Amino acid sequence: MAAKVTDDYSSFPIPIQEVMPFVEGGVTELRNHWQIHYALFMEDKAKTSFYAESFGPMLGIFQNLLAKEMILAIGRLTDEDKINKKAPHKSQHNLSIWRLKEAIPFAKSNDFVIKVESTSKAIKKITSNPRMRRHKEIAHSDLNVSLGKSPAPTVLFKDIRSTLETMEVFLNLFHWEFARTTVGYDSLSSGMLIENALMTAIKSKVYDELETEKIIPLGEWERRVDKWPWWKWH
């Protein structure tokens, strides 16, 4: 199920009241994933090495999955509706940021539509590569790309960040127009998840040092987990 923000959207036009919590939820979730990725892999090389020492190859797998999820999220958030005029029942209406444009007729600011369209163009331009990467390699396995005969578009992490920030600007256009407020998305924090990961890595490192210093008997952790009732199923 799509992520959803629980908030009061009663001041927004009726056509977008139902979808706004989910659109905002998708962007907020993307922000959380970006913050986690940044903290684990980009903020500090020494810290990333420290995580890798504790979590091993699993950390690389997690990084790969997280990057793919961010690209998938960008694709979902920017999908256009697929309209089949000959068979309307086969049309697919997507829950994307473009759905918010249904609020444009209700705006009172003369420059609102100009700002919305300008930001829309910026989003479409910067999401070109992520969307193609999703189409060719992540959501589908393009034959030539899979066989190495043609390359998939390169998606840089700075592009993901720019896309996220531009989407947040887009959402805040609607927040300001209809609620006279803005949301500080960059202040949203995944701090507890990141902090818990760091504490786990630190505990692992400290345990290894205590074991090396013979303060803790070698293999003590194995003896202890053997007492856990579910461990026998590992």
Coordinates of N, CA and C in Angstrom, one line a residue:
M1 N 0.8 -1.2 0.0 CA 0.0 0.0 0.0 C 0.9 1.2 0.0
A2 N 0.4 2.3 -0.7 CA 1.2 3.5 -0.8 C 1.3 4.2 0.5
A3 N 2.5 4.8 0.7 CA 2.7 5.6 2.0 C 1.7 6.7 2.1
K4 N 1.3 7.1 3.3 CA 0.3 8.1 3.4 C 0.6 9.0 4.6
V5 N 0.5 10.3 4.4 CA 0.7 11.3 5.5 C -0.7 11.6 6.1
T6 N -0.7 11.5 7.4 CA -1.9 11.8 8.2 C -1.9 13.2 8.6
D7 N -2.7 14.0 7.9 CA -2.7 15.5 8.2 C -4.1 16.0 7.8
D8 N -4.3 17.3 8.1 CA -5.6 18.0 7.7 C -5.4 18.6 6.4
Y9 N -6.1 18.1 5.4 CA -6.1 18.6 4.0 C -7.4 19.3 3.6
S10 N -8.2 19.6 4.6 CA -9.5 20.2 4.3 C -9.5 21.5 3.6
S11 N -8.4 22.2 3.7 CA -8.3 23.5 3.0 C -7.9 23.4 1.5
F12 N -7.6 22.2 1.1 CA -7.2 21.9 -0.3 C -8.5 21.6 -1.1
P13 N -8.4 21.9 -2.4 CA -9.6 21.7 -3.2 C -10.0 20.2 -3.2
I14 N -11.3 20.0 -3.3 CA -11.9 18.6 -3.1 C -11.2 17.6 -4.1
P15 N -10.9 18.0 -5.4 CA -10.4 17.0 -6.3 C -9.0 16.4 -5.9
I16 N -8.3 17.1 -5.0 CA -7.0 16.5 -4.6 C -7.0 16.2 -3.1
Q17 N -8.0 16.4 -2.4 CA -8.0 16.0 -1.0 C -7.7 14.6 -0.7
E18 N -8.2 13.7 -1.5 CA -8.0 12.3 -1.3 C -6.6 11.8 -1.7
V19 N -6.1 12.4 -2.8 CA -4.8 11.9 -3.2 C -3.6 12.6 -2.6
M20 N -3.8 13.8 -2.1 CA -2.7 14.6 -1.6 C -1.9 13.9 -0.4
P21 N -2.6 13.2 0.5 CA -1.9 12.5 1.6 C -1.0 11.4 1.0
F22 N -1.4 10.8 -0.1 CA -0.6 9.7 -0.7 C 0.6 10.2 -1.5
V23 N 0.3 11.3 -2.3 CA 1.4 11.9 -3.0 C 2.5 12.4 -2.1
E24 N 2.0 13.1 -1.0 CA 3.0 13.6 0.0 C 3.6 12.5 0.7
G25 N 2.9 11.4 0.9 CA 3.5 10.2 1.6 C 4.6 9.6 0.7
G26 N 4.4 9.6 -0.6 CA 5.4 9.0 -1.5 C 6.7 9.9 -1.5
V27 N 6.5 11.2 -1.5 CA 7.7 12.1 -1.5 C 8.4 12.1 -0.2
T28 N 7.6 12.0 0.9 CA 8.2 11.9 2.3 C 9.0 10.6 2.4
E29 N 8.4 9.5 1.9 CA 9.1 8.2 2.0 C 10.4 8.3 1.2
L30 N 10.4 8.9 0.0 CA 11.6 9.1 -0.8 C 12.6 9.9 0.0
R31 N 12.2 11.0 0.7 CA 13.1 11.8 1.5 C 13.7 10.9 2.6
N32 N 12.9 10.1 3.3 CA 13.5 9.2 4.3 C 14.6 8.2 3.8
H33 N 14.3 7.7 2.6 CA 15.2 6.8 2.0 C 16.5 7.5 1.6
W34 N 16.3 8.7 1.1 CA 17.5 9.5 0.7 C 18.4 9.8 2.0
Q35 N 17.8 10.2 3.1 CA 18.5 10.5 4.3 C 19.2 9.3 4.8
I36 N 18.6 8.1 4.7 CA 19.3 6.9 5.2 C 20.5 6.6 4.3
H37 N 20.3 6.7 3.0 CA 21.3 6.4 2.0 C 22.5 7.4 2.3
Y38 N 22.2 8.6 2.4 CA 23.2 9.6 2.6 C 24.0 9.4 3.9
A39 N 23.3 9.0 5.0 CA 24.0 8.8 6.3 C 24.9 7.6 6.2
L40 N 24.4 6.5 5.5 CA 25.2 5.3 5.5 C 26.3 5.3 4.5
F41 N 26.1 5.9 3.4 CA 27.1 5.8 2.3 C 27.8 7.0 1.8
M42 N 27.3 8.2 2.2 CA 27.8 9.4 1.5 C 28.3 10.5 2.5
E43 N 27.8 10.4 3.7 CA 28.1 11.5 4.7 C 29.6 11.4 5.1
D44 N 30.2 10.2 5.4 CA 31.5 10.1 5.9 C 32.1 8.8 5.5
K45 N 33.2 8.8 4.7 CA 33.8 7.6 4.2 C 34.3 6.6 5.4
A46 N 34.8 7.2 6.4 CA 35.3 6.4 7.5 C 34.1 5.7 8.2
K47 N 33.0 6.4 8.3 CA 31.8 5.8 8.9 C 31.2 4.7 8.1
T48 N 31.2 4.9 6.7 CA 30.8 3.9 5.8 C 31.6 2.6 5.9
S49 N 32.9 2.8 6.0 CA 33.9 1.7 6.2 C 33.6 1.0 7.5
F50 N 33.3 1.8 8.5 CA 33.0 1.2 9.8 C 31.7 0.3 9.7
Y51 N 30.7 0.8 9.0 CA 29.5 0.0 8.8 C 29.8 -1.3 8.1
A52 N 30.6 -1.2 7.0 CA 31.0 -2.3 6.2 C 31.7 -3.4 7.0
E53 N 32.5 -2.9 7.9 CA 33.3 -3.8 8.8 C 32.4 -4.7 9.6
S54 N 31.3 -4.1 10.0 CA 30.3 -4.8 10.9 C 29.3 -5.6 10.1
F55 N 28.8 -5.1 9.0 CA 27.7 -5.7 8.3 C 28.1 -6.5 7.1
G56 N 29.4 -6.3 6.6 CA 29.9 -7.0 5.5 C 29.2 -6.8 4.2
P57 N 29.2 -7.9 3.4 CA 28.5 -7.8 2.0 C 27.0 -7.4 2.1
M58 N 26.4 -7.6 3.2 CA 25.0 -7.3 3.4 C 24.8 -5.8 3.2
L59 N 25.7 -5.0 3.6 CA 25.6 -3.5 3.4 C 25.6 -3.1 2.0
G60 N 26.4 -3.8 1.1 CA 26.4 -3.5 -0.3 C 25.0 -3.9 -0.9
I61 N 24.5 -5.0 -0.5 CA 23.2 -5.5 -1.0 C 22.1 -4.4 -0.6
F62 N 22.2 -4.0 0.6 CA 21.2 -3.0 1.1 C 21.3 -1.7 0.3
Q63 N 22.6 -1.2 0.0 CA 22.8 0.0 -0.8 C 22.2 -0.2 -2.2
N64 N 22.4 -1.3 -2.8 CA 21.8 -1.5 -4.1 C 20.3 -1.5 -4.1
L65 N 19.7 -2.2 -3.1 CA 18.2 -2.2 -3.0 C 17.7 -0.8 -2.7
L66 N 18.3 -0.1 -1.9 CA 17.9 1.3 -1.5 C 17.9 2.2 -2.8
A67 N 19.0 2.1 -3.5 CA 19.1 2.9 -4.7 C 18.0 2.6 -5.7
K68 N 17.8 1.3 -5.9 CA 16.7 0.9 -6.8 C 15.3 1.3 -6.4
E69 N 15.1 1.3 -5.1 CA 13.8 1.7 -4.5 C 13.6 3.2 -4.7
M70 N 14.7 4.0 -4.6 CA 14.5 5.4 -4.8 C 14.2 5.7 -6.3
I71 N 14.8 5.0 -7.2 CA 14.5 5.1 -8.6 C 13.1 4.7 -8.9
L72 N 12.7 3.6 -8.3 CA 11.3 3.1 -8.5 C 10.3 4.2 -8.0
A73 N 10.6 4.8 -6.8 CA 9.8 5.8 -6.2 C 9.6 7.0 -7.1
I74 N 10.7 7.4 -7.7 CA 10.7 8.6 -8.7 C 9.8 8.2 -9.9
G75 N 9.9 7.0 -10.3 CA 9.1 6.6 -11.5 C 7.6 6.6 -11.1
R76 N 7.3 6.0 -9.9 CA 5.9 6.0 -9.5 C 5.3 7.4 -9.4
L77 N 6.1 8.3 -8.8 CA 5.6 9.6 -8.5 C 5.5 10.5 -9.7
T78 N 6.1 10.1 -10.8 CA 6.0 10.9 -12.1 C 5.4 10.2 -13.2
D79 N 4.7 9.1 -13.0 CA 4.0 8.4 -14.0 C 2.8 9.2 -14.6
E80 N 2.7 9.3 -15.9 CA 1.6 9.9 -16.5 C 0.4 8.9 -16.6
D81 N -0.8 9.4 -16.7 CA -1.9 8.5 -16.9 C -1.8 7.9 -18.3
K82 N -2.2 6.6 -18.4 CA -2.2 5.9 -19.7 C -3.7 5.8 -20.2
I83 N -4.1 6.7 -21.1 CA -5.4 6.8 -21.5 C -5.6 6.0 -22.8
N84 N -6.6 5.1 -22.8 CA -7.0 4.4 -24.0 C -8.3 4.9 -24.5
K85 N -8.3 5.7 -25.5 CA -9.6 6.4 -25.9 C -10.5 5.4 -26.6
K86 N -10.0 4.3 -27.2 CA -10.8 3.3 -27.9 C -11.5 2.4 -26.8
A87 N -10.8 2.2 -25.8 CA -11.3 1.3 -24.7 C -11.0 1.9 -23.3
P88 N -11.8 2.9 -23.0 CA -11.6 3.7 -21.7 C -11.4 2.8 -20.5
H89 N -12.1 1.6 -20.5 CA -12.0 0.8 -19.3 C -10.6 0.2 -19.2
K90 N -9.8 0.3 -20.2 CA -8.4 -0.2 -20.2 C -7.4 0.9 -19.8
S91 N -7.9 2.1 -19.6 CA -7.0 3.2 -19.2 C -6.5 3.0 -17.8
Q92 N -5.3 3.5 -17.5 CA -4.7 3.4 -16.2 C -4.5 4.8 -15.7
H93 N -5.1 5.2 -14.6 CA -4.9 6.5 -13.9 C -4.0 6.2 -12.8
N94 N -2.9 7.0 -12.8 CA -1.8 6.7 -11.8 C -1.9 7.8 -10.7
L95 N -1.5 7.4 -9.5 CA -1.4 8.2 -8.3 C 0.0 8.9 -8.3
S96 N 0.1 10.0 -9.0 CA 1.4 10.6 -9.1 C 1.3 12.1 -8.8
I97 N 2.4 12.8 -8.8 CA 2.3 14.2 -8.4 C 1.5 15.0 -9.5
W98 N 1.4 14.5 -10.7 CA 0.6 15.2 -11.7 C -0.9 15.3 -11.4
R99 N -1.3 14.4 -10.5 CA -2.7 14.4 -10.1 C -3.1 15.7 -9.4
L100 N -2.1 16.3 -8.8 CA -2.4 17.6 -8.1 C -2.8 18.7 -9.0
K101 N -2.5 18.6 -10.3 CA -2.8 19.7 -11.2 C -4.3 19.9 -11.3
E102 N -5.1 18.9 -10.8 CA -6.6 19.1 -10.8 C -7.0 20.2 -9.9
A103 N -6.1 20.7 -9.1 CA -6.4 21.8 -8.2 C -6.2 23.2 -8.8
I104 N -5.5 23.2 -10.0 CA -5.2 24.5 -10.6 C -6.4 25.4 -10.8
P105 N -7.5 24.9 -11.3 CA -8.7 25.8 -11.5 C -9.2 26.5 -10.2
F106 N -8.8 26.0 -9.0 CA -9.3 26.6 -7.8 C -8.3 27.6 -7.2
A107 N -7.2 27.8 -7.8 CA -6.2 28.7 -7.3 C -6.6 30.1 -7.5
K108 N -6.2 31.0 -6.6 CA -6.5 32.4 -6.7 C -5.3 33.3 -7.1
S109 N -4.1 32.7 -6.9 CA -3.0 33.5 -7.3 C -2.8 33.4 -8.9
N110 N -2.5 34.6 -9.4 CA -2.4 34.7 -10.9 C -1.2 33.9 -11.4
D111 N -0.2 33.8 -10.7 CA 1.0 33.1 -11.2 C 1.1 31.7 -10.7
F112 N 0.1 31.1 -10.1 CA 0.2 29.8 -9.6 C 0.4 28.8 -10.7
V113 N -0.4 28.9 -11.8 CA -0.3 27.9 -12.9 C 1.1 28.0 -13.5
I114 N 1.6 29.2 -13.6 CA 2.9 29.4 -14.2 C 4.0 28.7 -13.4
K115 N 3.9 28.8 -12.1 CA 4.9 28.2 -11.2 C 4.8 26.7 -11.3
V116 N 3.5 26.2 -11.3 CA 3.3 24.7 -11.3 C 3.9 24.1 -12.6
E117 N 3.6 24.8 -13.8 CA 4.0 24.3 -15.0 C 5.5 24.4 -15.2
S118 N 6.1 25.4 -14.6 CA 7.6 25.6 -14.7 C 8.3 24.5 -13.9
T119 N 7.7 24.2 -12.7 CA 8.3 23.2 -11.8 C 8.1 21.8 -12.4
S120 N 6.9 21.6 -13.1 CA 6.6 20.4 -13.7 C 7.7 20.1 -14.8
K121 N 8.0 21.1 -15.6 CA 9.0 20.9 -16.7 C 10.3 20.5 -16.1
A122 N 10.7 21.2 -15.0 CA 12.0 20.9 -14.3 C 12.0 19.4 -13.8
I123 N 10.9 19.0 -13.3 CA 10.8 17.6 -12.8 C 10.9 16.6 -13.9
K124 N 10.2 16.9 -15.0 CA 10.2 15.9 -16.1 C 11.6 15.9 -16.7
K125 N 12.3 17.0 -16.8 CA 13.7 17.0 -17.3 C 14.6 16.2 -16.5
I126 N 14.6 16.4 -15.2 CA 15.6 15.8 -14.3 C 15.3 14.3 -14.0
T127 N 14.0 13.9 -14.3 CA 13.6 12.5 -14.0 C 13.7 11.6 -15.3
S128 N 14.2 12.2 -16.4 CA 14.3 11.5 -17.6 C 15.2 10.2 -17.5
N129 N 16.3 10.3 -16.9 CA 17.2 9.2 -16.8 C 16.7 8.2 -15.7
P130 N 16.3 8.6 -14.5 CA 15.7 7.7 -13.6 C 14.6 6.9 -14.1
R131 N 13.7 7.5 -14.9 CA 12.5 6.9 -15.4 C 13.0 5.8 -16.5
M132 N 13.9 6.2 -17.3 CA 14.4 5.3 -18.3 C 15.1 4.1 -17.7
R133 N 15.9 4.4 -16.6 CA 16.6 3.3 -15.9 C 15.6 2.3 -15.3
R134 N 14.5 2.9 -14.7 CA 13.5 2.0 -14.2 C 12.9 1.1 -15.3
H135 N 12.6 1.7 -16.4 CA 12.0 1.0 -17.5 C 12.9 0.0 -18.1
K136 N 14.1 0.3 -18.3 CA 15.0 -0.6 -19.0 C 15.7 -1.7 -18.1
E137 N 15.9 -1.4 -16.8 CA 16.7 -2.3 -16.0 C 16.0 -2.8 -14.7
I138 N 15.2 -1.9 -14.1 CA 14.7 -2.3 -12.8 C 13.3 -2.9 -12.8
A139 N 12.4 -2.2 -13.5 CA 11.0 -2.7 -13.6 C 10.9 -3.8 -14.7
H140 N 11.8 -3.7 -15.7 CA 11.8 -4.7 -16.8 C 13.2 -5.0 -17.1
S141 N 13.4 -6.1 -17.8 CA 14.8 -6.5 -18.2 C 14.9 -6.3 -19.7
D142 N 15.2 -5.1 -20.1 CA 15.4 -4.9 -21.5 C 16.5 -5.8 -22.1
L143 N 16.2 -6.5 -23.2 CA 17.1 -7.5 -23.7 C 18.5 -7.0 -24.0
N144 N 18.6 -5.9 -24.8 CA 19.9 -5.4 -25.1 C 20.7 -4.9 -23.9
V145 N 20.0 -4.3 -23.0 CA 20.6 -3.8 -21.8 C 21.1 -5.0 -21.0
S146 N 20.3 -6.0 -20.8 CA 20.6 -7.1 -20.0 C 21.8 -7.9 -20.6
L147 N 21.9 -7.9 -22.0 CA 23.0 -8.6 -22.6 C 24.2 -7.7 -22.8
G148 N 24.1 -6.5 -22.3 CA 25.3 -5.6 -22.4 C 25.5 -5.0 -23.8
K149 N 24.5 -5.1 -24.6 CA 24.6 -4.5 -26.0 C 24.3 -3.0 -26.1
S150 N 23.6 -2.5 -25.1 CA 23.3 -1.1 -25.0 C 23.2 -0.7 -23.6
P151 N 23.7 0.5 -23.2 CA 23.7 0.9 -21.8 C 22.4 1.4 -21.3
A152 N 22.2 1.2 -20.0 CA 21.1 1.9 -19.4 C 21.5 3.3 -18.9
P153 N 20.6 4.3 -18.9 CA 21.0 5.6 -18.5 C 21.7 5.6 -17.1
T154 N 22.7 6.4 -16.9 CA 23.3 6.5 -15.6 C 22.5 7.5 -14.7
V155 N 22.3 7.0 -13.5 CA 21.5 7.9 -12.6 C 22.5 8.2 -11.4
L156 N 22.8 9.5 -11.3 CA 23.7 9.9 -10.3 C 22.9 10.3 -9.0
F157 N 23.6 10.1 -7.9 CA 22.9 10.3 -6.6 C 22.5 11.8 -6.5
K158 N 23.3 12.7 -7.1 CA 23.0 14.1 -7.0 C 21.7 14.4 -7.8
D159 N 21.5 13.6 -8.8 CA 20.2 13.7 -9.6 C 19.0 13.3 -8.8
I160 N 19.2 12.2 -8.0 CA 18.1 11.8 -7.1 C 17.8 12.9 -6.1
R161 N 18.8 13.5 -5.6 CA 18.6 14.5 -4.6 C 17.9 15.7 -5.2
S162 N 18.4 16.1 -6.4 CA 17.8 17.3 -7.1 C 16.3 17.0 -7.4
T163 N 16.0 15.8 -7.8 CA 14.6 15.4 -8.1 C 13.8 15.5 -6.9
L164 N 14.3 15.0 -5.8 CA 13.5 15.0 -4.5 C 13.3 16.4 -4.1
E165 N 14.3 17.3 -4.2 CA 14.1 18.7 -3.7 C 13.1 19.4 -4.7
T166 N 13.2 19.1 -5.9 CA 12.2 19.8 -6.9 C 10.8 19.3 -6.6
M167 N 10.6 18.1 -6.3 CA 9.3 17.6 -6.0 C 8.8 18.2 -4.7
E168 N 9.6 18.4 -3.8 CA 9.2 19.1 -2.5 C 8.8 20.6 -2.8
V169 N 9.5 21.2 -3.7 CA 9.1 22.6 -4.1 C 7.8 22.5 -4.8
F170 N 7.5 21.5 -5.6 CA 6.2 21.4 -6.3 C 5.1 21.2 -5.3
L171 N 5.3 20.4 -4.3 CA 4.3 20.2 -3.2 C 4.0 21.4 -2.4
N172 N 5.1 22.1 -2.2 CA 4.9 23.4 -1.4 C 4.2 24.5 -2.1
L173 N 4.2 24.4 -3.4 CA 3.4 25.4 -4.2 C 1.9 25.2 -3.8
F174 N 1.5 24.0 -3.7 CA 0.1 23.7 -3.3 C -0.2 24.0 -1.9
H175 N 0.8 23.7 -1.0 CA 0.6 24.0 0.4 C 0.5 25.5 0.6
W176 N 1.3 26.3 -0.1 CA 1.2 27.7 0.1 C -0.1 28.3 -0.5
E177 N -0.4 27.8 -1.7 CA -1.6 28.4 -2.4 C -2.9 28.1 -1.6
F178 N -3.0 26.9 -1.0 CA -4.3 26.5 -0.5 C -4.3 26.4 1.1
A179 N -3.2 26.5 1.7 CA -3.1 26.4 3.2 C -2.2 27.5 3.8
R180 N -1.6 28.3 2.9 CA -0.7 29.4 3.4 C 0.3 28.9 4.4
T181 N 0.9 27.8 4.0 CA 2.0 27.2 4.8 C 2.9 26.4 3.9
T182 N 4.1 26.1 4.4 CA 5.0 25.2 3.7 C 5.5 24.2 4.6
V183 N 6.0 23.1 4.0 CA 6.5 21.9 4.8 C 8.0 21.9 4.6
G184 N 8.7 21.8 5.8 CA 10.2 21.6 5.7 C 10.6 20.2 5.6
Y185 N 10.4 19.7 4.4 CA 10.7 18.2 4.2 C 12.1 17.8 4.6
D186 N 13.0 18.7 4.3 CA 14.4 18.4 4.6 C 14.7 18.3 6.1
S187 N 13.7 18.7 6.9 CA 13.9 18.6 8.4 C 13.3 17.3 8.9
L188 N 12.6 16.6 8.1 CA 12.1 15.3 8.5 C 13.3 14.4 8.7
S189 N 13.2 13.5 9.7 CA 14.4 12.8 10.0 C 14.1 11.3 10.2
S190 N 15.1 10.5 9.7 CA 15.1 9.1 9.9 C 16.2 8.8 10.9
G191 N 16.4 9.7 11.8 CA 17.5 9.6 12.7 C 17.6 8.4 13.6
M192 N 16.4 7.9 14.1 CA 16.4 6.8 14.9 C 16.8 5.5 14.2
L193 N 16.4 5.3 13.0 CA 16.8 4.2 12.2 C 18.4 4.2 12.0
I194 N 18.9 5.4 11.7 CA 20.3 5.5 11.4 C 21.1 5.3 12.7
E195 N 20.6 5.9 13.8 CA 21.2 5.8 15.1 C 21.2 4.4 15.6
N196 N 20.1 3.6 15.4 CA 20.1 2.2 15.8 C 21.1 1.4 15.0
A197 N 21.3 1.7 13.7 CA 22.2 1.0 12.9 C 23.7 1.2 13.4
L198 N 23.9 2.5 13.8 CA 25.2 2.9 14.3 C 25.5 2.2 15.6
M199 N 24.5 2.2 16.5 CA 24.7 1.6 17.8 C 25.0 0.1 17.7
T200 N 24.3 -0.6 16.7 CA 24.5 -2.0 16.5 C 25.9 -2.3 16.0
A201 N 26.4 -1.4 15.1 CA 27.7 -1.6 14.6 C 28.8 -1.3 15.7
I202 N 28.5 -0.3 16.5 CA 29.5 0.0 17.6 C 29.5 -1.2 18.6
K203 N 28.4 -1.7 19.0 CA 28.3 -2.8 19.9 C 29.1 -4.0 19.4
S204 N 28.9 -4.3 18.1 CA 29.6 -5.4 17.4 C 31.2 -5.2 17.5
K205 N 31.6 -3.9 17.2 CA 33.0 -3.6 17.3 C 33.6 -3.7 18.7
V206 N 32.8 -3.2 19.7 CA 33.3 -3.3 21.0 C 33.4 -4.8 21.5
Y207 N 32.4 -5.6 21.1 CA 32.4 -7.0 21.5 C 33.7 -7.7 21.0
D208 N 34.0 -7.4 19.7 CA 35.1 -8.0 19.1 C 36.4 -7.6 19.8
E209 N 36.5 -6.3 20.2 CA 37.6 -5.9 21.0 C 37.7 -6.5 22.3
L210 N 36.6 -6.7 23.0 CA 36.6 -7.3 24.3 C 37.0 -8.8 24.2
E211 N 36.6 -9.4 23.1 CA 36.9 -10.8 22.9 C 38.4 -10.9 22.6
T212 N 39.0 -10.0 21.8 CA 40.4 -10.0 21.5 C 41.2 -9.8 22.7
E213 N 40.7 -8.9 23.6 CA 41.4 -8.6 24.9 C 41.2 -9.7 25.9
K214 N 40.4 -10.7 25.6 CA 40.1 -11.9 26.4 C 39.4 -11.5 27.7
I215 N 38.6 -10.3 27.6 CA 37.7 -9.9 28.7 C 36.5 -10.7 28.6
I216 N 36.1 -11.1 27.4 CA 34.9 -11.9 27.1 C 35.5 -13.2 26.5
P217 N 35.0 -14.4 27.0 CA 35.5 -15.7 26.5 C 35.3 -15.8 25.0
L218 N 36.2 -16.4 24.2 CA 36.0 -16.6 22.8 C 34.8 -17.4 22.5
G219 N 33.9 -16.9 21.6 CA 32.7 -17.6 21.3 C 31.6 -17.6 22.3
E220 N 31.7 -16.6 23.2 CA 30.7 -16.5 24.2 C 29.3 -16.2 23.6
W221 N 29.3 -15.5 22.6 CA 28.0 -15.1 22.0 C 27.3 -16.4 21.4
E222 N 28.1 -17.4 20.9 CA 27.5 -18.6 20.4 C 26.8 -19.4 21.6
R223 N 27.5 -19.4 22.7 CA 26.9 -20.2 23.8 C 25.6 -19.5 24.3
R224 N 25.6 -18.2 24.2 CA 24.4 -17.5 24.7 C 23.2 -17.6 23.8
V225 N 23.5 -17.5 22.5 CA 22.3 -17.6 21.6 C 21.8 -19.0 21.5
D226 N 22.6 -20.0 21.9 CA 22.1 -21.4 21.9 C 20.9 -21.6 22.9
K227 N 20.8 -20.6 23.8 CA 19.8 -20.7 24.8 C 18.4 -20.1 24.3
W228 N 18.5 -19.3 23.2 CA 17.3 -18.7 22.7 C 16.4 -19.7 22.0
P229 N 15.1 -19.8 22.3 CA 14.2 -20.8 21.8 C 14.1 -20.9 20.3
W230 N 14.2 -19.7 19.6 CA 14.0 -19.8 18.2 C 15.3 -20.0 17.4
W231 N 16.5 -20.0 18.1 CA 17.8 -20.1 17.5 C 18.0 -21.4 16.8
K232 N 17.4 -22.5 17.3 CA 17.5 -23.8 16.7 C 17.0 -23.9 15.3
W233 N 16.1 -22.9 14.9 CA 15.5 -22.9 13.6 C 16.4 -22.1 12.6
H234 N 17.5 -21.5 13.0 CA 18.3 -20.7 12.1 C 19.0 -21.6 11.1

